[in-house]
Coordinates of C-alpha atoms in Angstrom, one line a residue:
M1 CA -10.2 52.0 -63.8
R2 CA -9.5 55.0 -61.6
V3 CA -10.2 53.9 -58.0
L4 CA -10.3 56.5 -55.2
I5 CA -10.1 55.3 -51.5
V6 CA -10.7 57.7 -48.6
S7 CA -9.3 56.7 -45.2
D8 CA -8.7 58.4 -41.9
A9 CA -6.3 55.5 -41.1
W10 CA -2.9 55.6 -42.8
V11 CA 0.8 55.5 -42.1
P12 CA 2.5 56.1 -39.7
Q13 CA -0.4 54.2 -38.0
V14 CA 0.3 50.5 -37.7
N15 CA -2.9 48.4 -37.7
G16 CA -5.0 46.0 -39.7
V17 CA -6.8 48.8 -41.6
V18 CA -3.6 50.3 -42.9
T19 CA -2.1 46.8 -43.7
S20 CA -5.3 45.9 -45.6
L21 CA -5.3 49.1 -47.6
Q22 CA -1.6 48.9 -48.5
A23 CA -2.1 45.3 -49.7
L24 CA -5.3 46.2 -51.6
M25 CA -3.7 49.1 -53.4
S26 CA -0.6 47.1 -54.4
E27 CA -2.8 44.4 -55.9
L28 CA -5.1 46.8 -57.7
R29 CA -2.2 48.5 -59.3
G30 CA -0.8 45.2 -60.3
M31 CA -4.1 44.5 -62.0
G32 CA -3.7 47.7 -64.0
H33 CA -6.0 50.0 -62.1
E34 CA -5.0 53.6 -61.2
V35 CA -5.4 54.0 -57.4
K36 CA -5.4 57.1 -55.3
L37 CA -5.7 57.3 -51.5
L38 CA -6.9 60.4 -49.7
S39 CA -5.7 60.2 -46.1
P40 CA -4.6 62.6 -43.3
A41 CA -1.2 62.9 -45.0
D42 CA -3.0 65.0 -47.7
F43 CA -4.5 67.4 -45.3
R44 CA -3.9 69.3 -42.0
S45 CA -4.7 67.4 -38.9
I46 CA -4.4 67.3 -35.1
P47 CA -3.7 64.3 -32.9
C48 CA -6.7 62.5 -31.5
P49 CA -7.1 63.2 -27.7
T50 CA -5.9 60.1 -25.7
Y51 CA -4.7 58.4 -28.9
P52 CA -2.1 60.7 -30.6
E53 CA -1.2 58.1 -33.2
I54 CA -4.5 58.8 -34.9
S55 CA -4.7 62.1 -36.9
L56 CA -8.0 64.0 -37.1
V57 CA -8.2 66.1 -40.3
W58 CA -9.7 69.6 -39.9
D59 CA -9.4 71.3 -43.3
L60 CA -12.1 69.1 -44.7
W61 CA -13.2 71.7 -47.3
R62 CA -10.2 70.7 -49.4
L63 CA -11.6 67.1 -49.9
G64 CA -14.1 68.0 -52.6
P65 CA -11.6 69.6 -55.0
A66 CA -9.1 66.7 -54.4
L67 CA -11.8 64.2 -55.2
K68 CA -12.9 66.0 -58.4
A69 CA -9.3 66.5 -59.6
F70 CA -8.8 62.7 -59.7
Q71 CA -12.0 62.0 -61.6
P72 CA -12.5 58.5 -60.2
D73 CA -14.6 55.7 -61.7
C74 CA -15.5 54.4 -58.2
V75 CA -15.1 55.7 -54.7
H76 CA -14.6 53.6 -51.5
L77 CA -14.8 55.1 -47.9
A78 CA -12.6 52.9 -45.7
T79 CA -13.3 54.6 -42.3
E80 CA -16.0 56.4 -40.4
G81 CA -13.8 59.3 -39.3
P82 CA -13.8 63.0 -40.3
L83 CA -12.5 62.3 -43.8
G84 CA -15.0 59.5 -44.3
W85 CA -17.9 61.7 -43.2
A86 CA -16.7 64.7 -45.4
A87 CA -16.5 62.4 -48.5
R88 CA -19.9 60.9 -47.7
R89 CA -21.5 64.3 -47.4
W90 CA -19.9 65.5 -50.7
L91 CA -20.9 62.4 -52.6
N92 CA -24.5 62.3 -51.2
K93 CA -25.0 66.0 -52.0
R94 CA -24.3 65.1 -55.7
N95 CA -26.2 61.7 -55.6
L96 CA -23.0 59.8 -56.4
A97 CA -22.6 56.2 -55.5
F98 CA -19.9 54.8 -53.3
S99 CA -18.9 51.7 -51.2
S100 CA -17.7 51.6 -47.6
A101 CA -16.3 49.1 -45.2
I102 CA -16.5 48.1 -41.5
H103 CA -13.0 47.2 -40.5
T104 CA -13.4 47.3 -36.7
R105 CA -16.1 46.8 -34.1
Y106 CA -16.2 50.6 -33.5
P107 CA -19.1 50.5 -30.9
E108 CA -17.3 47.9 -28.8
Y109 CA -14.0 49.9 -28.9
V110 CA -15.8 53.1 -27.8
S111 CA -17.6 51.2 -25.0
T112 CA -14.3 49.8 -23.8
R113 CA -12.8 53.3 -23.5
C114 CA -16.0 55.0 -22.3
A115 CA -18.1 52.5 -20.4
W116 CA -20.9 55.0 -20.0
I117 CA -21.6 54.9 -23.8
P118 CA -24.0 52.1 -24.7
L119 CA -23.4 49.8 -27.7
R120 CA -26.6 50.9 -29.3
W121 CA -25.3 54.4 -29.7
G122 CA -22.2 53.1 -31.5
Y123 CA -24.3 51.0 -33.8
A124 CA -26.6 53.9 -34.5
Y125 CA -23.5 55.9 -35.5
L126 CA -22.5 53.0 -37.9
R127 CA -26.0 52.7 -39.4
R128 CA -26.1 56.4 -40.1
F129 CA -22.7 56.5 -41.8
H130 CA -23.2 53.4 -44.0
R131 CA -26.9 54.0 -44.8
S132 CA -26.2 55.6 -48.2
S133 CA -23.4 53.2 -49.2
Q134 CA -24.2 51.0 -52.1
A135 CA -22.1 48.1 -50.7
V136 CA -20.9 47.8 -47.1
L137 CA -17.9 45.5 -47.1
V138 CA -17.2 43.2 -44.1
T139 CA -14.6 40.5 -43.6
T140 CA -16.6 37.4 -42.7
E141 CA -20.0 35.8 -43.0
H142 CA -20.3 35.8 -39.2
L143 CA -19.8 39.6 -39.2
R144 CA -22.4 40.0 -42.0
T145 CA -24.9 38.2 -39.8
E146 CA -23.9 40.1 -36.6
F147 CA -24.0 43.6 -38.2
S148 CA -27.3 42.7 -40.0
S149 CA -28.8 42.0 -36.6
W150 CA -27.9 45.6 -35.6
G151 CA -29.8 47.0 -38.6
L152 CA -27.0 47.5 -41.1
Q153 CA -27.9 46.8 -44.7
R154 CA -26.3 46.0 -48.1
L155 CA -23.6 44.0 -46.4
K156 CA -21.1 42.4 -48.8
L157 CA -18.3 40.0 -48.2
W158 CA -14.7 41.2 -48.7
R159 CA -12.3 38.6 -47.3
K160 CA -8.7 39.7 -46.3
G161 CA -5.5 37.9 -47.3
V162 CA -1.9 37.5 -46.4
D163 CA 1.4 38.3 -48.2
T164 CA 3.0 34.8 -48.3
R165 CA 6.1 36.2 -50.1
L166 CA 7.0 38.1 -46.9
F167 CA 5.4 36.0 -44.3
K168 CA 6.7 32.5 -44.8
P169 CA 8.1 29.8 -42.5
L170 CA 11.8 29.2 -41.9
E171 CA 13.3 26.3 -43.7
T172 CA 14.1 24.8 -40.3
H173 CA 12.5 26.0 -37.1
E174 CA 14.6 25.1 -34.0
E175 CA 12.7 25.3 -30.8
G176 CA 14.7 26.9 -28.0
V177 CA 14.9 25.7 -24.5
K178 CA 12.2 28.2 -23.6
P179 CA 9.0 28.7 -25.7
V180 CA 8.3 32.2 -26.9
F181 CA 4.7 33.5 -26.6
L182 CA 4.2 36.5 -28.8
Y183 CA 1.6 39.3 -29.0
V184 CA 1.5 41.6 -32.1
G185 CA -0.7 44.6 -32.3
R186 CA -1.7 47.9 -30.7
I187 CA -1.1 48.3 -27.0
A188 CA -4.5 49.7 -26.1
P189 CA -7.4 48.8 -23.8
E190 CA -9.6 47.3 -26.5
K191 CA -6.9 44.7 -27.2
N192 CA -7.4 43.1 -23.8
L193 CA -3.6 42.6 -23.6
E194 CA -3.5 42.1 -19.8
A195 CA -5.3 38.8 -20.3
F196 CA -2.0 37.6 -21.9
L197 CA 0.4 39.5 -19.7
T198 CA -1.0 38.1 -16.4
L199 CA -0.8 34.5 -17.5
D200 CA 1.6 32.1 -15.8
L201 CA 3.4 30.6 -18.8
P202 CA 6.8 28.9 -19.2
G203 CA 9.4 30.7 -21.3
I204 CA 9.3 34.2 -22.7
K205 CA 6.5 36.7 -23.2
R206 CA 7.1 39.2 -26.0
V207 CA 5.1 42.2 -27.2
V208 CA 5.5 43.7 -30.6
G209 CA 3.7 47.0 -31.1
D210 CA 3.0 50.3 -29.4
G211 CA 0.1 52.4 -28.2
P212 CA -1.3 54.4 -25.3
Q213 CA -0.9 51.7 -22.7
R214 CA 2.7 50.7 -23.4
Q215 CA 4.4 52.8 -20.8
A216 CA 2.1 51.7 -18.0
L217 CA 2.1 48.0 -18.9
Q218 CA 5.9 48.0 -19.5
H219 CA 6.3 49.3 -16.0
Q220 CA 3.8 46.9 -14.5
Y221 CA 5.2 43.8 -16.2
P222 CA 9.0 44.3 -16.3
Q223 CA 9.5 40.6 -17.1
V224 CA 7.8 41.0 -20.5
E225 CA 9.9 42.0 -23.5
F226 CA 8.3 45.1 -25.1
M227 CA 9.9 45.3 -28.6
G228 CA 8.1 48.3 -30.1
Y229 CA 7.0 48.3 -33.7
R230 CA 8.5 45.9 -36.2
H231 CA 7.9 46.1 -39.9
A232 CA 8.3 43.9 -43.0
E233 CA 11.2 41.4 -42.6
E234 CA 11.7 42.2 -39.0
L235 CA 8.1 41.5 -38.2
A236 CA 8.2 38.3 -40.2
R237 CA 11.2 37.2 -38.2
E238 CA 9.4 37.8 -34.9
Y239 CA 6.6 35.5 -36.1
Q240 CA 9.1 32.9 -37.3
Q241 CA 10.9 32.8 -34.0
A242 CA 7.8 32.7 -31.9
S243 CA 6.4 29.4 -30.6
V244 CA 2.8 30.7 -30.3
L245 CA 1.0 33.9 -31.3
V246 CA -1.3 34.9 -28.4
F247 CA -4.4 36.9 -29.6
P248 CA -6.3 38.1 -26.5
S249 CA -8.7 40.5 -28.1
L250 CA -12.4 40.0 -27.6
T251 CA -13.6 42.6 -30.1
D252 CA -11.5 42.4 -33.3
T253 CA -13.5 41.8 -36.4
Y254 CA -10.8 39.6 -37.9
G255 CA -7.1 39.9 -36.8
L256 CA -4.7 40.0 -39.7
V257 CA -1.8 39.2 -37.4
M258 CA -3.2 35.7 -37.0
L259 CA -2.9 35.1 -40.7
E260 CA 0.6 36.5 -40.8
A261 CA 1.7 34.3 -37.9
L262 CA 0.1 31.2 -39.5
A263 CA 1.9 32.0 -42.8
C264 CA 5.1 31.9 -40.8
G265 CA 4.2 28.5 -39.4
T266 CA 3.3 29.9 -35.9
P267 CA 0.1 28.5 -34.3
V268 CA -2.3 30.9 -32.5
A269 CA -3.9 30.8 -29.0
A270 CA -7.1 32.8 -28.6
F271 CA -10.5 33.1 -26.9
A272 CA -13.3 31.5 -28.8
V273 CA -14.8 34.7 -30.1
R274 CA -15.5 36.3 -33.5
G275 CA -12.2 37.0 -35.2
P276 CA -10.4 33.8 -34.1
L277 CA -13.5 31.7 -34.9
D278 CA -13.4 33.1 -38.5
V279 CA -9.6 32.6 -39.0
L280 CA -8.5 29.5 -37.0
Q281 CA -9.2 25.8 -37.3
Q282 CA -9.5 24.4 -33.8
G283 CA -6.7 22.0 -33.1
I284 CA -5.1 22.5 -36.5
T285 CA -4.0 26.1 -36.9
G286 CA -4.8 27.3 -33.4
F287 CA -6.5 26.6 -30.1
M288 CA -9.4 28.6 -28.7
H289 CA -10.6 28.3 -25.1
E290 CA -12.1 30.4 -22.4
D291 CA -8.9 29.8 -20.4
L292 CA -6.3 31.6 -22.5
G293 CA -3.4 29.9 -20.6
H294 CA -4.8 26.5 -21.5
A295 CA -5.1 27.6 -25.1
C296 CA -1.5 28.7 -25.1
M297 CA -0.2 25.4 -23.9
Q298 CA -2.4 23.4 -26.3
A299 CA -1.2 25.6 -29.3
L300 CA 2.4 24.6 -28.5
K301 CA 1.6 21.1 -29.6
L302 CA 0.3 22.0 -33.1
S303 CA 2.1 21.4 -36.4
R304 CA 3.9 24.5 -37.7
E305 CA 3.9 23.0 -41.2
R306 CA 0.1 22.6 -41.2
C307 CA -0.3 26.2 -40.1
A308 CA 1.7 27.5 -43.1
I309 CA -0.1 25.3 -45.6
E310 CA -3.5 26.5 -44.4
A311 CA -2.5 30.2 -44.5
A312 CA -1.1 29.9 -48.0
R313 CA -4.6 29.3 -49.3
Q314 CA -5.6 33.0 -48.7
S315 CA -4.0 35.5 -51.1
W316 CA -4.4 39.3 -51.4
Q317 CA -5.0 38.9 -55.1
V318 CA -8.3 37.1 -54.5
S319 CA -9.2 39.7 -51.9
A320 CA -8.6 42.5 -54.4
Q321 CA -10.8 40.8 -57.0
E322 CA -13.6 40.5 -54.4
F323 CA -13.2 44.2 -53.5
M324 CA -13.6 45.3 -57.2
A325 CA -16.6 43.1 -57.8
E326 CA -18.5 45.1 -55.2
Q327 CA -17.6 48.6 -56.4
P328 CA -20.5 50.7 -57.7
L329 CA -19.4 52.6 -60.8
L330 CA -20.1 56.2 -61.3
D331 CA -20.8 55.7 -65.0
G332 CA -20.0 59.2 -66.1
E333 CA -22.0 60.8 -63.2
L334 CA -19.0 62.5 -61.8
Q335 CA -18.0 63.8 -65.2
Q336 CA -21.4 65.5 -65.4
V337 CA -20.9 67.0 -62.0
L338 CA -17.6 68.4 -63.1
A339 CA -19.1 69.8 -66.3
Y340 CA -22.0 71.5 -64.7
G341 CA -20.6 72.4 -61.3
A342 CA -17.0 73.3 -61.8
S343 CA -17.2 76.1 -59.4
E344 CA -18.5 73.9 -56.5
N345 CA -16.3 72.4 -53.8

């Protein structure tokens, strides 16, 4: 099949959405599908104000011809940004089916950055975007229940996976004299990173990632090691060498970094909120508590071997199969559009 994915999030961004799409595309191609991604890399864009890592596409009139040229059998809208809205409008105008996904708690992120914007506005935005989607993919059953309570419909489960070929434990893990508490992710307000940085913990605090808060936090917490981005084997090595992954976010829908850490044998400390509750087994692969410092110290006691065993049960191949099972097929509809509306954009 010819699978078209439209996403406003793509490299050089480093986040869970990009990681998920990269893994999905690799698995789909391995299954014999032809996959094309339309992202800001295919268009002209400007940096997002206050968040320059994010590119906002402005020459959106080029999307229609690009979509038609590929002649997909199914279309998936991965994000609710300018490209996602442009593709939605083009498909709706021609009564063509598509699927979409909710990767992040967008309303909570917006409210974190702009406290004057109420959550109900953000969820109204999500409802409008996903209203005409034939299948709205979410990561967990908890999220399906939560988003349903906000009025979103046609919610389907699409669980994420982990690359156990890359993220795997060391043959022997030697604990140093000082434990290493690691954070991996964007350095941005919605990640609640200061809940980790302010903790009084023994050993070393290490931060892998980048974002709009890095310069300020690096200056405020000089005792913390800020490593910048790490990729592939270098990222796996950071997980392997860490004693505990600390996941301070209160708003993530899932948190792929937790799975990656567990696959490397590293237990996780987190708050008991959605995301960690869907990924971690309390007292086995992680420890969740309202006192994050207490969670960190308890996580130090957990079995690294058990963490790796539990993470190995979740593969990207199964995730890709779930994704394809929920895709609405165009069944020749797009070909008819091409035949009778070749002059349209």
